[in-house]
CSV table of C-alpha atoms in Angstrom, one decimal:
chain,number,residue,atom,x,y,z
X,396,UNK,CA,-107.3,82.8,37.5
X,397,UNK,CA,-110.7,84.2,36.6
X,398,UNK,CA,-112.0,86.0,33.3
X,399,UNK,CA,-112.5,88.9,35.9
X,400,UNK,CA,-108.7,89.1,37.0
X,401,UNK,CA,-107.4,88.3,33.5
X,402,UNK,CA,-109.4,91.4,32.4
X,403,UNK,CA,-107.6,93.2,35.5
X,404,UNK,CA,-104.5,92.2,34.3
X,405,UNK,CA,-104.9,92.9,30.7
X,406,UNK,CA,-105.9,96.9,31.8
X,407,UNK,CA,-103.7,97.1,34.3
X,408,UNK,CA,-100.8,96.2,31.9
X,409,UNK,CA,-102.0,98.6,29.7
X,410,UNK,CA,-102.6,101.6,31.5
X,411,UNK,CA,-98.7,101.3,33.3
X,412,UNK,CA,-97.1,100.4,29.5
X,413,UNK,CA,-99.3,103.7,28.3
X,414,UNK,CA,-97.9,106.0,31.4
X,415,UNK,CA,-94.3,104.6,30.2
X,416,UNK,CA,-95.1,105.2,26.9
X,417,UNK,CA,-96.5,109.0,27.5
X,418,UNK,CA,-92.3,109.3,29.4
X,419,UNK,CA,-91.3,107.8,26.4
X,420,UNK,CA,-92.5,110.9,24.5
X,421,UNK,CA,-91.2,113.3,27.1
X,422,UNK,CA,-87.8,112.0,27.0
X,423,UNK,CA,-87.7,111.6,23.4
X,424,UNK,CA,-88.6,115.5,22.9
X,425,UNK,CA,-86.4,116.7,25.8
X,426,UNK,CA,-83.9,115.0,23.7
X,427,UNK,CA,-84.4,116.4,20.3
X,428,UNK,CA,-84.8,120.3,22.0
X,429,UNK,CA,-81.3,119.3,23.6
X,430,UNK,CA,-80.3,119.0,19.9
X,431,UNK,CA,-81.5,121.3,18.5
X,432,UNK,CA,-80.2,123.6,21.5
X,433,UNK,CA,-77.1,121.9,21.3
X,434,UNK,CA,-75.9,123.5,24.3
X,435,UNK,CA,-74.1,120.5,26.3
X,436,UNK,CA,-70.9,118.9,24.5
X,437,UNK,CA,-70.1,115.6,24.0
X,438,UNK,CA,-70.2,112.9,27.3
X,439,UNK,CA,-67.1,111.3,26.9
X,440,UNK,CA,-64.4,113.1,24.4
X,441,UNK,CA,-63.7,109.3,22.9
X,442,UNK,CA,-66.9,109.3,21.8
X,443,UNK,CA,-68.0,112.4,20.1
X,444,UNK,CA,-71.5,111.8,18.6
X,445,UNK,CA,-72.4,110.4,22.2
X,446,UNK,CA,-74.5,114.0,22.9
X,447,UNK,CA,-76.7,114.0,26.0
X,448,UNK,CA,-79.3,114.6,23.4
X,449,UNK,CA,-78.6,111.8,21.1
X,450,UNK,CA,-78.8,109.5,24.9
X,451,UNK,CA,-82.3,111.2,25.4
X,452,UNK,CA,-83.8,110.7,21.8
X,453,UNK,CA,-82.1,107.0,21.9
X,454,UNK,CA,-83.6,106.1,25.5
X,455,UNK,CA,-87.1,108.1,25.0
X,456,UNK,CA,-87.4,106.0,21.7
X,457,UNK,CA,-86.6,102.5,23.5
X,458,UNK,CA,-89.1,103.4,25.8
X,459,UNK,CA,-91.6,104.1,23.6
X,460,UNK,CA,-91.1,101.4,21.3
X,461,UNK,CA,-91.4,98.8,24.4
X,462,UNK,CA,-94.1,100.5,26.3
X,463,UNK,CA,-96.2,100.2,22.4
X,464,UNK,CA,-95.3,96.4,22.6
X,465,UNK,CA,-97.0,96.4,26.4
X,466,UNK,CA,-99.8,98.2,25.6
X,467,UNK,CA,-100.8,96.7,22.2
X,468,UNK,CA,-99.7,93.2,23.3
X,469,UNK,CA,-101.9,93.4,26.5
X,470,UNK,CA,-104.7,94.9,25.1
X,471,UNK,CA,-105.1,93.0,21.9
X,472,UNK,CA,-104.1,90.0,24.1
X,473,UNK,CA,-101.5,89.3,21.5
X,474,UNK,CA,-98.9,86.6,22.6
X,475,UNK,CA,-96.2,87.5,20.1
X,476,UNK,CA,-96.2,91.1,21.3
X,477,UNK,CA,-96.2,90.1,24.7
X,478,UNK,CA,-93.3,87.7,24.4
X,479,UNK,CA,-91.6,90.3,22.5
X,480,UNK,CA,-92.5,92.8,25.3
X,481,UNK,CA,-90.8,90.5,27.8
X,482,UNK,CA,-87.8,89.5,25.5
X,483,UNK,CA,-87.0,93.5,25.4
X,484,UNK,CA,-87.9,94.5,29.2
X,485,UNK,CA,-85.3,91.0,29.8
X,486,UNK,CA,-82.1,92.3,27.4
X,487,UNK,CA,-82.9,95.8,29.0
X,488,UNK,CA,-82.5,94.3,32.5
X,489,UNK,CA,-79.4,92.5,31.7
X,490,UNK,CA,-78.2,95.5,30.0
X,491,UNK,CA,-79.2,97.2,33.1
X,492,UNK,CA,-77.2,95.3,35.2
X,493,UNK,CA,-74.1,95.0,33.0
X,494,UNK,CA,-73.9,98.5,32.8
X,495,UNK,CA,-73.8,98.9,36.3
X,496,UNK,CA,-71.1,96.2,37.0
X,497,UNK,CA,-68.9,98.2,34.2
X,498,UNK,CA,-69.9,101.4,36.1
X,499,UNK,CA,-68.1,100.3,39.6
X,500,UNK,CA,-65.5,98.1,37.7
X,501,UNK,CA,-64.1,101.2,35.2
X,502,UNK,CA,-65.3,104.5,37.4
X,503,UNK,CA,-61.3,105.4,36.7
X,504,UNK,CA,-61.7,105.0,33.6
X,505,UNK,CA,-64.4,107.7,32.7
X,506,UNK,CA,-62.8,110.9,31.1
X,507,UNK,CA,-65.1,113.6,30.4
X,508,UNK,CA,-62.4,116.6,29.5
X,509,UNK,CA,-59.7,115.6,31.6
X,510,UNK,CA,-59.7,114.7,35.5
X,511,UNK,CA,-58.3,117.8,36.3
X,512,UNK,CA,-59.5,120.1,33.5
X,513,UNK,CA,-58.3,120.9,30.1
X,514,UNK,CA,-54.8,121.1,31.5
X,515,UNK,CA,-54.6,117.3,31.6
X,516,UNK,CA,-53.8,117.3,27.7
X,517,UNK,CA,-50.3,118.7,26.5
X,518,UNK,CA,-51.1,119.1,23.1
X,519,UNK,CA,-53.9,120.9,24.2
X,520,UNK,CA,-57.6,120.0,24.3
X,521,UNK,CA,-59.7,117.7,22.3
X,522,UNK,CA,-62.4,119.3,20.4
X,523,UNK,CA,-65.2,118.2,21.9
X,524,UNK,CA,-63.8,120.6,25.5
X,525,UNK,CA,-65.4,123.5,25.9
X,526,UNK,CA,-63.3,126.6,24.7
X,527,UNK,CA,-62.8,128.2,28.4
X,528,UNK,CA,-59.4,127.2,29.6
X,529,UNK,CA,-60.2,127.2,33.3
X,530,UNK,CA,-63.1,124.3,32.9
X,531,UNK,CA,-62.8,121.9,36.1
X,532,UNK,CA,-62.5,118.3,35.5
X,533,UNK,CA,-65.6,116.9,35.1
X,534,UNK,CA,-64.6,113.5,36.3
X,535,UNK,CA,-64.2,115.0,39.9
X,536,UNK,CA,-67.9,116.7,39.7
X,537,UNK,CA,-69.4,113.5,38.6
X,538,UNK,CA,-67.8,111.4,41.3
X,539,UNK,CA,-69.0,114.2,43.5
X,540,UNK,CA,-72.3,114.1,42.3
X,541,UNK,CA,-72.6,110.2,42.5
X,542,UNK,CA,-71.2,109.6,46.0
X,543,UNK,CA,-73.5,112.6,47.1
X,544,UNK,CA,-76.7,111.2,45.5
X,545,UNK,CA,-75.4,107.4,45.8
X,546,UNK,CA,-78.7,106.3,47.9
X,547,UNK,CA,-81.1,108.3,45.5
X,548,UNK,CA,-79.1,106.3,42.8
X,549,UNK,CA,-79.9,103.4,44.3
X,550,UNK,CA,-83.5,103.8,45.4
X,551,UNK,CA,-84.0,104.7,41.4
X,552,UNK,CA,-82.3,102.1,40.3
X,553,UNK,CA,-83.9,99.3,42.1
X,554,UNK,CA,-87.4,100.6,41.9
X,555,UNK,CA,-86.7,100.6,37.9
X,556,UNK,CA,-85.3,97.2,38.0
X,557,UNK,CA,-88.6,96.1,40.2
X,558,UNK,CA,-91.3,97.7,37.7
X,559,UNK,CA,-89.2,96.0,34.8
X,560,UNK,CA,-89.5,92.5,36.8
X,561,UNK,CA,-93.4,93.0,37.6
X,562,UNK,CA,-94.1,94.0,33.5
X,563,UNK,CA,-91.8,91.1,32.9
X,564,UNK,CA,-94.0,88.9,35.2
X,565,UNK,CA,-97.0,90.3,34.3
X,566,UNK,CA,-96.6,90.1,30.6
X,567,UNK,CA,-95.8,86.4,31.6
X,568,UNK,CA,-99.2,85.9,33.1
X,569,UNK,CA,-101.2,87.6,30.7
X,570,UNK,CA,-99.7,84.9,28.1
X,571,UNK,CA,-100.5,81.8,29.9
X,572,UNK,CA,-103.4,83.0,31.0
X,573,UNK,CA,-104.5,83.8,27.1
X,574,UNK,CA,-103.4,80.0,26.6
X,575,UNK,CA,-105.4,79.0,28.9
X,576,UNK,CA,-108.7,81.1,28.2
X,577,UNK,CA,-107.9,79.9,24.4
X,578,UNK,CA,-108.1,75.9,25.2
X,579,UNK,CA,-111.4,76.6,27.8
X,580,UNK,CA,-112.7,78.3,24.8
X,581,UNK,CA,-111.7,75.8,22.1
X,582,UNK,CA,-109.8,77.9,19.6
């Protein structure tokens, strides 16, 4: 591989890592006007600081944080970065895929205010239910919504896992290729 297309790799890590980074920043302050808004309640009621903004702010700022790595990494043509860049995109992938294995294997298992609505509880519903007692369950709306969008679902999730595999690769690249441009060098 060429100066030329090590120089092509290096930008084209960068500018991808700097769009992801630029999401980053969009999720991240979606998440903090969600609460400050505070007007969606908890995700699962056995989890009650689990807020869809607290998701947003956490996610937006893992982005962000690896998308930095990317972009300083390849620019710089810093090895550490870049191996750190890969080390995260790589936990983030298997995390990835274990969540998605524990998604099919425990779908019964998500309660989000009862199956059936706040009548499910005898004692009466948990706090984090909204206040209306005629709320559906929203465990039969989000199976709903998942079988309905299941090939959207999948589409996204496999296009994700594909640009985390090419950064992966790429960030790969760009380090042996800086090993290699070092030793033709002599430093």
């Amino acid at each position: 591989m060429g100066m030329s297309s090590l120089k092509l790799l290096k930008y084209v890590l960068f500018f991808f890592n700097l769009l992801f980074w630029i999401c980053g920043c969009c999720i991240l302050g979606f998440g903090i006007y969600l609460l400050i808004h505070n007007n969606f309640g908890v995700l699962f009621h056995n989890l009650p600081s689990l807020t869809l903004g607290n998701v947003f702010v956490i996610v937006g700022s893992i982005i962000m944080v690896v998308a930095f790595l990317g972009c300083m990494g390849s620019i710089k043509e810093n090895k550490c970065l870049l191996m750190s860049f890969f080390i995260l995109l790589l936990i983030i992938l298997l995390a990835e895929v274990t969540l998605a294995i524990l998604l099919f294997v425990y779908e019964q298992k998500l309660q989000c205010c009862g199956i059936n609505g706040t009548s499910d509880w005898t004692s009466g519903p948990p706090a984090s239910c909204p206040s209306d007692r005629k709320v559906e369950g929203c465990y039969a709306k989000a199976r709903l919504w998942f079988h309905s969008n299941f090939l959207y679902i999948g589409i996204i999730t496999i296009c994700v896992c594909v640009i985390e595999v090419l950064g992966m690769s790429f960030a790969l690249t760009l380090n042996c290729q800086i090993d290699k441009t070092s030793q033709t060098i002599g430093l």
